[in-house]
Tab-separated table of C-alpha atoms in Angstrom:
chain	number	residue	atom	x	y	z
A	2	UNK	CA	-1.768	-35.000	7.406
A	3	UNK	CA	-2.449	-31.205	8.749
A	4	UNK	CA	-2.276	-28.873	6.092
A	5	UNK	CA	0.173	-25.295	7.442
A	6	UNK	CA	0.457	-22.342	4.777
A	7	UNK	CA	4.068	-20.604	5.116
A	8	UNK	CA	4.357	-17.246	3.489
A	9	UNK	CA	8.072	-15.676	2.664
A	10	UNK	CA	8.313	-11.961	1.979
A	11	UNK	CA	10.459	-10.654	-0.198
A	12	UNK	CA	12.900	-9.603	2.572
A	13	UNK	CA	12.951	-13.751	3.396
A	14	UNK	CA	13.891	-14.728	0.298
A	15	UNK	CA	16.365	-11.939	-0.560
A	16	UNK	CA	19.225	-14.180	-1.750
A	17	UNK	CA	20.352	-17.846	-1.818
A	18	UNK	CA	21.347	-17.621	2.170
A	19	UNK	CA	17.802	-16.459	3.088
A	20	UNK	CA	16.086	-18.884	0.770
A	21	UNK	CA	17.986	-21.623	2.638
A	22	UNK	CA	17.025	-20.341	6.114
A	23	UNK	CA	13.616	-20.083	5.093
A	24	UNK	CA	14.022	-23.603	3.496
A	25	UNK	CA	15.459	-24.879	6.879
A	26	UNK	CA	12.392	-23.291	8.694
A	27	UNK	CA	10.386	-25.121	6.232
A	28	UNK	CA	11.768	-28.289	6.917
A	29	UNK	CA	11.120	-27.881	10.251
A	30	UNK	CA	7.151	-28.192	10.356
A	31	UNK	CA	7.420	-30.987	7.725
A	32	UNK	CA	9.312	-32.873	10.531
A	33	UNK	CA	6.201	-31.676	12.960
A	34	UNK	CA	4.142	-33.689	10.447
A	35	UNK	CA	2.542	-31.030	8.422
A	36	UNK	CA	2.140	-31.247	4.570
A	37	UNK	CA	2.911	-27.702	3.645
A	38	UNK	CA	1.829	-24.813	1.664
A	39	UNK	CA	4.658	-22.471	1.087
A	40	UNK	CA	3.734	-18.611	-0.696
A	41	UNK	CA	6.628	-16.948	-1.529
A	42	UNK	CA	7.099	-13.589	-3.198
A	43	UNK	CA	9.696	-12.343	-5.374
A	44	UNK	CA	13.131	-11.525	-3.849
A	45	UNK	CA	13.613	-7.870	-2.382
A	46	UNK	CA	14.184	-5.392	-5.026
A	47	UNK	CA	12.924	-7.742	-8.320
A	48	UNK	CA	8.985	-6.466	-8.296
A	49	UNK	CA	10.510	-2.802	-8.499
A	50	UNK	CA	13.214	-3.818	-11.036
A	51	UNK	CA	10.659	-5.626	-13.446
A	52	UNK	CA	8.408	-2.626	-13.153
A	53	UNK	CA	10.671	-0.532	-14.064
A	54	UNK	CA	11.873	-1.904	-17.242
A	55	UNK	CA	7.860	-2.136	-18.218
A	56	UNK	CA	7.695	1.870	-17.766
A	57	UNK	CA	11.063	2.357	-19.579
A	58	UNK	CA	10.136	-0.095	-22.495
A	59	UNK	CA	6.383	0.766	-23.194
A	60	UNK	CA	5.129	3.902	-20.507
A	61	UNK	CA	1.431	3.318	-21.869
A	62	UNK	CA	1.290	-0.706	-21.482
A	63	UNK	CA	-0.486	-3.666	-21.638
A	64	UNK	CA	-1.591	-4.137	-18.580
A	65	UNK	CA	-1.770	-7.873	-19.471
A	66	UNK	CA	2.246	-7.890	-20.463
A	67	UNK	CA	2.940	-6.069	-17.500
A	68	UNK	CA	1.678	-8.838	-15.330
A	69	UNK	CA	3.135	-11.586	-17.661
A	70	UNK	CA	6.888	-9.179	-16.637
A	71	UNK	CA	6.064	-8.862	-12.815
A	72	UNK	CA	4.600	-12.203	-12.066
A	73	UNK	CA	7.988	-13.728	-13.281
A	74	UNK	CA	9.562	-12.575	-9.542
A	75	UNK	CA	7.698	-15.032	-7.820
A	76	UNK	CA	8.181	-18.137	-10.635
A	77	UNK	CA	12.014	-17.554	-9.622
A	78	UNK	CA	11.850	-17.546	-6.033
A	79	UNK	CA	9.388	-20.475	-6.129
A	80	UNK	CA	11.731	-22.727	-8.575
A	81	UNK	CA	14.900	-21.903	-5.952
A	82	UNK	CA	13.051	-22.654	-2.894
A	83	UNK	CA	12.092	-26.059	-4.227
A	84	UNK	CA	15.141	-27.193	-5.210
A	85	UNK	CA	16.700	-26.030	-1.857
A	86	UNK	CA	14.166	-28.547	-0.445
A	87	UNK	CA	15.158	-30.983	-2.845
A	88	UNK	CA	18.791	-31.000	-1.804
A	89	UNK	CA	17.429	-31.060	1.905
A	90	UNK	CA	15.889	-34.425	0.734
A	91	UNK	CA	12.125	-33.311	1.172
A	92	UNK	CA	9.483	-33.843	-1.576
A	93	UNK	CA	9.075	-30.374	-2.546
A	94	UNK	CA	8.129	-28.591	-6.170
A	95	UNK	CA	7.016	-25.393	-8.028
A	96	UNK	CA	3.598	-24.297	-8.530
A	97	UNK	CA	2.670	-21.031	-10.461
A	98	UNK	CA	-0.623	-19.372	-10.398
A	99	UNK	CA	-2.040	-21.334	-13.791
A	100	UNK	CA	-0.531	-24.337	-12.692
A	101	UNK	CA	-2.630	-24.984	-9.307
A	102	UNK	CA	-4.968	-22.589	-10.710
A	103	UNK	CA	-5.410	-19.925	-8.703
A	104	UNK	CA	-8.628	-18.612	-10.503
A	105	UNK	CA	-8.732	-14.785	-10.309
A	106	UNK	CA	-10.827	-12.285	-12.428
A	107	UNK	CA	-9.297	-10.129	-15.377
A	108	UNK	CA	-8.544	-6.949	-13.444
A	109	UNK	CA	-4.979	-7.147	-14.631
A	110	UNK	CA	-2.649	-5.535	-11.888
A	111	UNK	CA	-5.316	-5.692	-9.006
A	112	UNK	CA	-7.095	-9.190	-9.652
A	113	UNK	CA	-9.217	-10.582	-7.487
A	114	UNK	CA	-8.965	-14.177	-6.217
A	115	UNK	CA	-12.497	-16.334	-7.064
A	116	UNK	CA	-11.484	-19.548	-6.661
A	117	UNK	CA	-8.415	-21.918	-5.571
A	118	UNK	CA	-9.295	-25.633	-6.159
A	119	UNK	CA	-7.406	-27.958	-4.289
A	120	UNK	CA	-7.586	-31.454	-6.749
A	121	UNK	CA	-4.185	-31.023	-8.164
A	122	UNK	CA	-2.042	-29.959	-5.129
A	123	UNK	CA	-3.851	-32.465	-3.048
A	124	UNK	CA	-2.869	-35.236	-5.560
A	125	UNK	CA	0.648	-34.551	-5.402
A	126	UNK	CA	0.418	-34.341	-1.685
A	127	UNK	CA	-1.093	-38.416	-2.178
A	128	UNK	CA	1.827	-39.018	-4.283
A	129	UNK	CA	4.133	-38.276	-1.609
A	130	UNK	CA	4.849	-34.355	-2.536
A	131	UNK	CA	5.353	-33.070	1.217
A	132	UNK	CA	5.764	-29.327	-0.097
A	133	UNK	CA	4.187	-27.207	-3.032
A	134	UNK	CA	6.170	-24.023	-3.317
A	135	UNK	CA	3.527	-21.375	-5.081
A	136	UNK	CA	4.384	-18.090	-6.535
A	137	UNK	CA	2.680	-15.677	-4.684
A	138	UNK	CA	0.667	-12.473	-6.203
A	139	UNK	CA	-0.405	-14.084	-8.959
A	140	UNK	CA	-3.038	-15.999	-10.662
A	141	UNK	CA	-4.894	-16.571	-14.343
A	142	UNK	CA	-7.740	-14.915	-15.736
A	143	UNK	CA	-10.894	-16.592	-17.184
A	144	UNK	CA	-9.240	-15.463	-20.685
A	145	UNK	CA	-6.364	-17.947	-19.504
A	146	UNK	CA	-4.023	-14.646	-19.268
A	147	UNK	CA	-1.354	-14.521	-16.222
A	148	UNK	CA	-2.703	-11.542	-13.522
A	149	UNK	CA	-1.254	-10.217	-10.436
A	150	UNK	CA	-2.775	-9.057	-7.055
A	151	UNK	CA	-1.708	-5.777	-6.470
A	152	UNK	CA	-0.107	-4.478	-3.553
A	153	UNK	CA	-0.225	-7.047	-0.554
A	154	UNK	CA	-0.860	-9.979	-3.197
A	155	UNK	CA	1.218	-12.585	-1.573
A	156	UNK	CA	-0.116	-12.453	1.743
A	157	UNK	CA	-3.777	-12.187	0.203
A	158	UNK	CA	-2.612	-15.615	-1.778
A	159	UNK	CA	-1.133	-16.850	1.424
A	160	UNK	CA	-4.647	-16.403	3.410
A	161	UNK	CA	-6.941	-17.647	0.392
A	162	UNK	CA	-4.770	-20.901	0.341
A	163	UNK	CA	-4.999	-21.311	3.985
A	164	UNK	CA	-9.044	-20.789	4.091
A	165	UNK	CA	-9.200	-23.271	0.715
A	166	UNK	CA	-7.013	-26.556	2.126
A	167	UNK	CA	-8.466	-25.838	5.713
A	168	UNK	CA	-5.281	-25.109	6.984
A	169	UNK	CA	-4.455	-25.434	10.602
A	170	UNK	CA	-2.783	-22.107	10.299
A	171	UNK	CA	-1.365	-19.390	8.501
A	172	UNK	CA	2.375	-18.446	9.213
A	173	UNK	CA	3.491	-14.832	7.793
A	174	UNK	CA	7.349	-14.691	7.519
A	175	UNK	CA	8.369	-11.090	7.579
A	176	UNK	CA	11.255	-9.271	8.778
A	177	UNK	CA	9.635	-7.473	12.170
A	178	UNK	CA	8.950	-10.554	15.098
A	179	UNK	CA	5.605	-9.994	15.515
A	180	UNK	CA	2.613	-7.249	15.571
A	181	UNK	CA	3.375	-4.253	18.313
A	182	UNK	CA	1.431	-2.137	20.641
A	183	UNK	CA	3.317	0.692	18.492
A	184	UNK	CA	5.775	1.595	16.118
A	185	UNK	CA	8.609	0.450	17.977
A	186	UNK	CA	11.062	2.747	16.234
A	187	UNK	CA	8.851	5.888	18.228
A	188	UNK	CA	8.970	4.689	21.717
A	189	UNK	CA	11.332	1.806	22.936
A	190	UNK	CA	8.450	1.216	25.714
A	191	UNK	CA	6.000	-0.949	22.776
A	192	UNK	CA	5.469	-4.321	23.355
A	193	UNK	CA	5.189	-7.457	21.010
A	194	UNK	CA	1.124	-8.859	21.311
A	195	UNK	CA	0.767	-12.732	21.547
A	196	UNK	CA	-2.476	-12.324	20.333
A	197	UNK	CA	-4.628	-10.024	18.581
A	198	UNK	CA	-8.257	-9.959	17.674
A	199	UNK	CA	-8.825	-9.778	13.116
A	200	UNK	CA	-10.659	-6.629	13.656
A	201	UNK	CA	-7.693	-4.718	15.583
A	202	UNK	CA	-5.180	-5.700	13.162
A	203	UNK	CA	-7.986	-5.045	10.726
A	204	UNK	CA	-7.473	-1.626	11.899
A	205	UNK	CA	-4.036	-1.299	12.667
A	206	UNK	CA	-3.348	-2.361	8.923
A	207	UNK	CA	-5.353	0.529	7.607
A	208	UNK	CA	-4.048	3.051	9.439
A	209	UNK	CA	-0.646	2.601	8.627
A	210	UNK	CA	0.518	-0.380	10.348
A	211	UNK	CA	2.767	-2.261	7.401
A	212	UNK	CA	2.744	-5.582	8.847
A	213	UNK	CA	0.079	-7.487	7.232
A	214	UNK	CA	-2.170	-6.033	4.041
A	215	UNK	CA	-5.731	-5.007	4.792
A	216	UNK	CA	-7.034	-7.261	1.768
A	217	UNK	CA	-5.316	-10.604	3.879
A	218	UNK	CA	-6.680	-9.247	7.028
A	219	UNK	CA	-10.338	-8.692	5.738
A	220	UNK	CA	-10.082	-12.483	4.154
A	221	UNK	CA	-8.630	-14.232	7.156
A	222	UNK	CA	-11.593	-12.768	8.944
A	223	UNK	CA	-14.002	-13.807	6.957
A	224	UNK	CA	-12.803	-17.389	6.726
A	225	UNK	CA	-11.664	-17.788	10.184
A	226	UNK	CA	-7.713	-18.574	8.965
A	227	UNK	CA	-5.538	-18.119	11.874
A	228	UNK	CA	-3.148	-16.130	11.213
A	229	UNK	CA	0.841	-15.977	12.826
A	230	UNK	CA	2.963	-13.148	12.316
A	231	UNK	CA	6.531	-13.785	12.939
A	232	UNK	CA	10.062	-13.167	12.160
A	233	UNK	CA	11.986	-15.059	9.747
A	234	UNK	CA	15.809	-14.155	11.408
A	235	UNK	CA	14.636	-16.097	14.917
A	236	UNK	CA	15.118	-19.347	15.631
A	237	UNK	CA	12.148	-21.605	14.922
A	238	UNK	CA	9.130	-22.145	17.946
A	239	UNK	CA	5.876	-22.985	18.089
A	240	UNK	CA	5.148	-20.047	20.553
A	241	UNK	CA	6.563	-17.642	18.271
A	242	UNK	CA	5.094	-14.276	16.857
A	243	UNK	CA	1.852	-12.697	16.935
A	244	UNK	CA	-1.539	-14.602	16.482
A	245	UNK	CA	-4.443	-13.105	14.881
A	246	UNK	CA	-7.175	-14.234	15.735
A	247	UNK	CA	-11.013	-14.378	16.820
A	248	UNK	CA	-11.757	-12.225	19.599
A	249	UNK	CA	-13.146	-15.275	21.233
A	250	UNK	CA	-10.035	-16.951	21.150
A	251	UNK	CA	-8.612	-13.763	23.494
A	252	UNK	CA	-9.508	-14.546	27.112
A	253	UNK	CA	-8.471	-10.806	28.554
A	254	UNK	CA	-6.474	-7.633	27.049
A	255	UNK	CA	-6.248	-4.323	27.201
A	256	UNK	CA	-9.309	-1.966	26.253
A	257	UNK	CA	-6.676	-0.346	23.693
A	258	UNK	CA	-4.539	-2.646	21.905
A	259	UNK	CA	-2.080	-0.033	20.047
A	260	UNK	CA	-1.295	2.822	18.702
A	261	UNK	CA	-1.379	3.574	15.065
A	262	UNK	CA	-0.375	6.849	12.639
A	263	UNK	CA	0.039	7.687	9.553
A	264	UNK	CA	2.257	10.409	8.518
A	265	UNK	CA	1.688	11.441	5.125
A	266	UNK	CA	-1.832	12.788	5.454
A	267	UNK	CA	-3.676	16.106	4.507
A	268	UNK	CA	-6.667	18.113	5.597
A	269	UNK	CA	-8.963	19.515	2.490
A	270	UNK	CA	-11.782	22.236	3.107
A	271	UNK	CA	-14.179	23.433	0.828
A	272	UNK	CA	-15.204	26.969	2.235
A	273	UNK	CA	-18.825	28.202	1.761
A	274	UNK	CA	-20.862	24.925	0.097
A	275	UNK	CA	-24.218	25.395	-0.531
A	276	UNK	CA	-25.493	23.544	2.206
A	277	UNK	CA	-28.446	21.275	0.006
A	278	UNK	CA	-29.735	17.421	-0.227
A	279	UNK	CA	-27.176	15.906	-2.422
A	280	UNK	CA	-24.109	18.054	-1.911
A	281	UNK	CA	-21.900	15.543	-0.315
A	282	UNK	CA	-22.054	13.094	-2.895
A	283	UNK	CA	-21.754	16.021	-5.417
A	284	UNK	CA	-18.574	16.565	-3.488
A	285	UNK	CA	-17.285	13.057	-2.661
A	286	UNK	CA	-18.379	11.453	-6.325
A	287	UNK	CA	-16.108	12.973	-8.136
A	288	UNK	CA	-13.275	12.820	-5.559
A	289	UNK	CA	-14.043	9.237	-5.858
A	290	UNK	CA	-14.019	9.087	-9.638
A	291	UNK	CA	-10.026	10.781	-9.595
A	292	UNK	CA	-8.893	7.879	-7.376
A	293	UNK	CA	-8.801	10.303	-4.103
A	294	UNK	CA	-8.517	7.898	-0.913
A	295	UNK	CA	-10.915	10.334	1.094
A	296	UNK	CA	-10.766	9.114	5.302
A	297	UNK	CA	-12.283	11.711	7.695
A	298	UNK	CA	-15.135	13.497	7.191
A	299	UNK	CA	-16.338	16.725	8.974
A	300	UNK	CA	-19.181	19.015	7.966
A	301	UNK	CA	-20.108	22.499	9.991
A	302	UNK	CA	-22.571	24.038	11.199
A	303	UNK	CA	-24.733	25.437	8.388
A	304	UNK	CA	-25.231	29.262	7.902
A	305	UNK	CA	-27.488	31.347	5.647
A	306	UNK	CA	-27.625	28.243	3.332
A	307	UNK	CA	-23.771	27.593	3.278
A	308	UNK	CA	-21.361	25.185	5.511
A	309	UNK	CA	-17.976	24.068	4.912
A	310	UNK	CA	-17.188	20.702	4.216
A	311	UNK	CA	-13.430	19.310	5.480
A	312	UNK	CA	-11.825	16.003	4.759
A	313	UNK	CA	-8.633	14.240	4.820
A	314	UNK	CA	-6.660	12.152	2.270
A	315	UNK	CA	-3.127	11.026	1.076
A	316	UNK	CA	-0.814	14.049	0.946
A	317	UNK	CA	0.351	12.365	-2.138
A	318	UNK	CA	-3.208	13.242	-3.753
A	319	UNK	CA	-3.996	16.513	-2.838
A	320	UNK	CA	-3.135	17.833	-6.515
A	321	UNK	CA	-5.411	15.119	-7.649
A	322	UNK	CA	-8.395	16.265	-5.126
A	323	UNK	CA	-7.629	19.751	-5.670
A	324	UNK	CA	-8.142	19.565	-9.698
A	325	UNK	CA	-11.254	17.143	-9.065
A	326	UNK	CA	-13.013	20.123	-6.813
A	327	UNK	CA	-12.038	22.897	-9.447
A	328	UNK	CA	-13.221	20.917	-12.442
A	329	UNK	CA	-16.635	19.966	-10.688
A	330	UNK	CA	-16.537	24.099	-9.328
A	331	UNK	CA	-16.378	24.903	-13.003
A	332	UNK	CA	-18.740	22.378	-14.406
A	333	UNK	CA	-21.239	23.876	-12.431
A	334	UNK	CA	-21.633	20.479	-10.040
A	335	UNK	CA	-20.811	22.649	-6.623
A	336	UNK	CA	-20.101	26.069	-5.757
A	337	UNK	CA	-17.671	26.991	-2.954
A	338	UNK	CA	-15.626	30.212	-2.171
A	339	UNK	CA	-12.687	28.460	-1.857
A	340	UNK	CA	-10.152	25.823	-1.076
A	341	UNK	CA	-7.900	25.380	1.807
A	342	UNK	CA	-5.416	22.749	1.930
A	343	UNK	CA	-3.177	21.679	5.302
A	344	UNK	CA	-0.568	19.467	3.933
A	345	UNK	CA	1.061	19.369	8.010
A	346	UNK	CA	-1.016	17.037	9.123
A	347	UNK	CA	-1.043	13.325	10.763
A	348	UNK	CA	-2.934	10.718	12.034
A	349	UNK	CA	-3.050	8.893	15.248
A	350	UNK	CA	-5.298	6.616	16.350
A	351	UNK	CA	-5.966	4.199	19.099
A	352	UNK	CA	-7.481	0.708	18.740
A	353	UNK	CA	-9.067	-2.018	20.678
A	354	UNK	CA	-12.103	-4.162	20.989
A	355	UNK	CA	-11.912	-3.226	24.464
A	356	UNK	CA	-13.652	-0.220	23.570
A	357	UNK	CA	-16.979	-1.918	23.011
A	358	UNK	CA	-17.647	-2.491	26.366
A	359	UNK	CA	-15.534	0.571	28.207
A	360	UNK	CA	-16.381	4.280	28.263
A	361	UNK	CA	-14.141	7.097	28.660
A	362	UNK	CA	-11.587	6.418	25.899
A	363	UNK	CA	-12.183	9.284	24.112
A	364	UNK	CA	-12.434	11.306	26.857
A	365	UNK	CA	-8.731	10.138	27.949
A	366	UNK	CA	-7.419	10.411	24.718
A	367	UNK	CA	-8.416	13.777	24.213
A	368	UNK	CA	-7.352	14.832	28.021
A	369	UNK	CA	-3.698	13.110	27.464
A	370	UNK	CA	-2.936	15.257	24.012
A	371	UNK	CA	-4.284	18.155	25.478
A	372	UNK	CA	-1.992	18.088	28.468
A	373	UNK	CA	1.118	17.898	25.887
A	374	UNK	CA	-0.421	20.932	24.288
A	375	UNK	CA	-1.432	18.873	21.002
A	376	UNK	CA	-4.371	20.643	19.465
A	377	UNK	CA	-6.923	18.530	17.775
A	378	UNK	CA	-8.232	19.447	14.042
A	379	UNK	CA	-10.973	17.111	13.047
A	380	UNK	CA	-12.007	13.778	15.238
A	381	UNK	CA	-13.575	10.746	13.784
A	382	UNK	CA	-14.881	7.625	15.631
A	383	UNK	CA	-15.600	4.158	15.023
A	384	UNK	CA	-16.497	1.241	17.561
A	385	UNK	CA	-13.029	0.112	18.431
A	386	UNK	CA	-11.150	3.103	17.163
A	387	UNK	CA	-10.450	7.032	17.611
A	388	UNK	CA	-8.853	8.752	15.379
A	389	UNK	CA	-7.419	12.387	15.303
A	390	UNK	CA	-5.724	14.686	12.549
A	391	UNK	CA	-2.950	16.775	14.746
A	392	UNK	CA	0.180	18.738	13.606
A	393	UNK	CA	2.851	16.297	12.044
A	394	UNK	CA	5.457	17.946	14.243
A	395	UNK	CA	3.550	16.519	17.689
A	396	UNK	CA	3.498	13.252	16.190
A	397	UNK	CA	5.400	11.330	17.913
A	398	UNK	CA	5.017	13.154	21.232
A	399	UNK	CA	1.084	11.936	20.570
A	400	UNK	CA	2.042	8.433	20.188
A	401	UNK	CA	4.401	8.154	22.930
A	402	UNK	CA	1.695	10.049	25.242
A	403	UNK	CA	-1.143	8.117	24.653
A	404	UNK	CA	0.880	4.448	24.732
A	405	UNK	CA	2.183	5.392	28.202
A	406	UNK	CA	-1.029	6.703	29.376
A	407	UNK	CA	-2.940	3.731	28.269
A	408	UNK	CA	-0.181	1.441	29.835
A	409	UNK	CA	0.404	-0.564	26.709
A	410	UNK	CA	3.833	-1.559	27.471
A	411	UNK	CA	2.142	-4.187	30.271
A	412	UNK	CA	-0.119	-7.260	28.863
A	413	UNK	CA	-3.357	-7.095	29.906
């Protein structure tokens, strides 16, 4: 039989009522004639509840307790959902991660899948097993030790089955319907996609969008799974959701797909570098080495043998960038007059493959904010995406100007 994966978010398996509707939806592609997959992660609230009795019991742990503590979530949800199938009369049970075994190295906390073999599942699935229910987010270590994913590690788990039993597809059950031109919550006018190419959502996940994690997006692309983003509060249909998908699989659409931001971000300059071979990774290493998420990237105009160097980053790490700079300043590593930090700042970007083959994006972008009276601060570019840093407060102005003037709310 066809092989479907079925991933449940925590918000889908919240209590005993939404494990049942997820069990019913469950039931229903087993009655299309699919053996399936289901990934489910712990219910909403337990990952942060485990975590924080971890802190509270030991605040310098063992990393390889803590993921013995969090992984125990998913086991729960996993155990309930199969015996709600069970009482529906379908052939369903438990996996966890050491069980199938999801083989994963010994980063505890942010493991990596290596390797999912598919003998034991499989067999069950010739015995007549019509459902294996696997904890999500976790796996074991070559020490045989019980590790978890890190953020996003259910739908990562989710994907990696998919691309491992050659599944037909990948179903992500979340609580939005589908992936939107734009935050649908800024302008009423964005529109639910049928389809979108991996490296759009590829992009949209990055830059804020919280529908799918970038880690599932990057290994869906690389293994061709085809992905389907849907709600888990709608009735069940084949036609439902969002697909993601190769590009080739998208006969026409719009040269921008969406509109993406990200709130929380802040703009870092180092005044008066020495401008020298060498200087931006003596800048950028040690940013790197304190765990600062650096994005854009601007250097001026060098004068007299100095230039200032700007970037952007998490306004949640600016203390950690600022102490990085000073240290290296004092160490000797780089010399600059002095640090200037925006912490007012946002993102917004637009997105689309259509860019490849289109010119003038950029130039209409940059027309559209200017006619609200946005000023840009720093620009950065890629293929299928533009990206600006603006004033937080124009925001959402930005976002609601550029999906209207790139008519996103009609299909292409």
């Amino acid at each position: 039989m066809p092989t479907l994966v079925m991933k449940f978010g925590g918000t889908s398996v919240a209590n005993l009522d939404r494990i049942a509707r997820a069990a019913k939806r469950v039931a229903f592609e087993v009655a299309n004639g699919y053996d399936v997959i289901v990934i489910v992660s712990a219910m909403s609230g337990k990952t942060n509840e485990l975590v924080g009795w971890v802190n509270e019991t030991s605040p310098l742990y063992d990393a390889r307790e803590y993921d013995a503590i969090v992984s125990s979530g998913e086991n729960v949800t996993a155990g309930l959902m199969a015996l709600r199938l069970q009482e529906m009369e379908i052939p369903a049970r438990s996996w966890q991660g050491w069980q199938v075994p999801v083989i994963t190295t010994s980063a505890h906390s942010n493991a990596r899948i290596e390797e999912i073999p598919t003998d034991n599942i499989n067999a069950k699935f010739g015995e007549g097993m019509r459902v294996a229910v696997v904890a999500g987010f976790q796996g074991i270590s070559p020490e045989g030790r019980t590790t978890t994913l890190g953020r996003g590690g259910s739908d990562t788990t989710a994907v990696a089955f998919a691309a491992a039993f050659g599944a037909e597809r990948c179903d992500i059950y979340t609580d939005v319907d589908g992936v939107y031109t734009t935050d649908p919550r800024i302008t009423k006018k964005a529109r639910k996609l049928d389809k979108i190419a991996f490296e759009e959502m590829l992009e949209l996940a990055s830059l804020g969008a919280k529908v799918l994690q970038t880690r599932s997006v990057e290994l869906a692309m690389r293994y061709k799974v085809r992905l389907r983003v849907l709600s888990s509060f709608e009735e069940p249909s084949d036609t439902a959701g969002t697909l993601v998908c190769d590009e080739e699989e998208i006969m026409e659409s719009n040269v921008v797909a969406g509109v993406a931001y990200s709130r929380d971000e802040a703009k870092m300059t180092l005044i008066s570098v020495a401008d020298r071979p060498g200087i931006a990774a003596a800048i950028f290493g040690p940013l790197s080495d304190a765990g600062v998420n650096v994005d854009m990237i601007v250097q001026n105009i060098s004068e007299e043998g100095r230039t200032d160097m700007t970037f952007s980053c998490p306004t949640d790490q600016v203390l950690r960038a600022a102490k990085s700079m000073e240290d290296a300043k004092a160490s000797g590593t780089i010399n600059f007059h002095d640090l200037v930090t925006d912490d007012g700042v946002a993102k917004v970007s637009v997105v689309g493959i259509g860019m490849r083959s289109h010119t003038g994006v950029a130039a209409k972008m940059f027309k559209v904010l200017s006619n609200e009276g946005v000023n840009i601060k720093v620009i950065t570019t890629s293929e299928i995406k533009i990206s600006v840093l603006i004033d937080r407060k124009y925001m959402e102005l930005a976002v609601q100007a550029l999906h209207d003037a790139f008519e996103l709310e009609k299909a292409g």
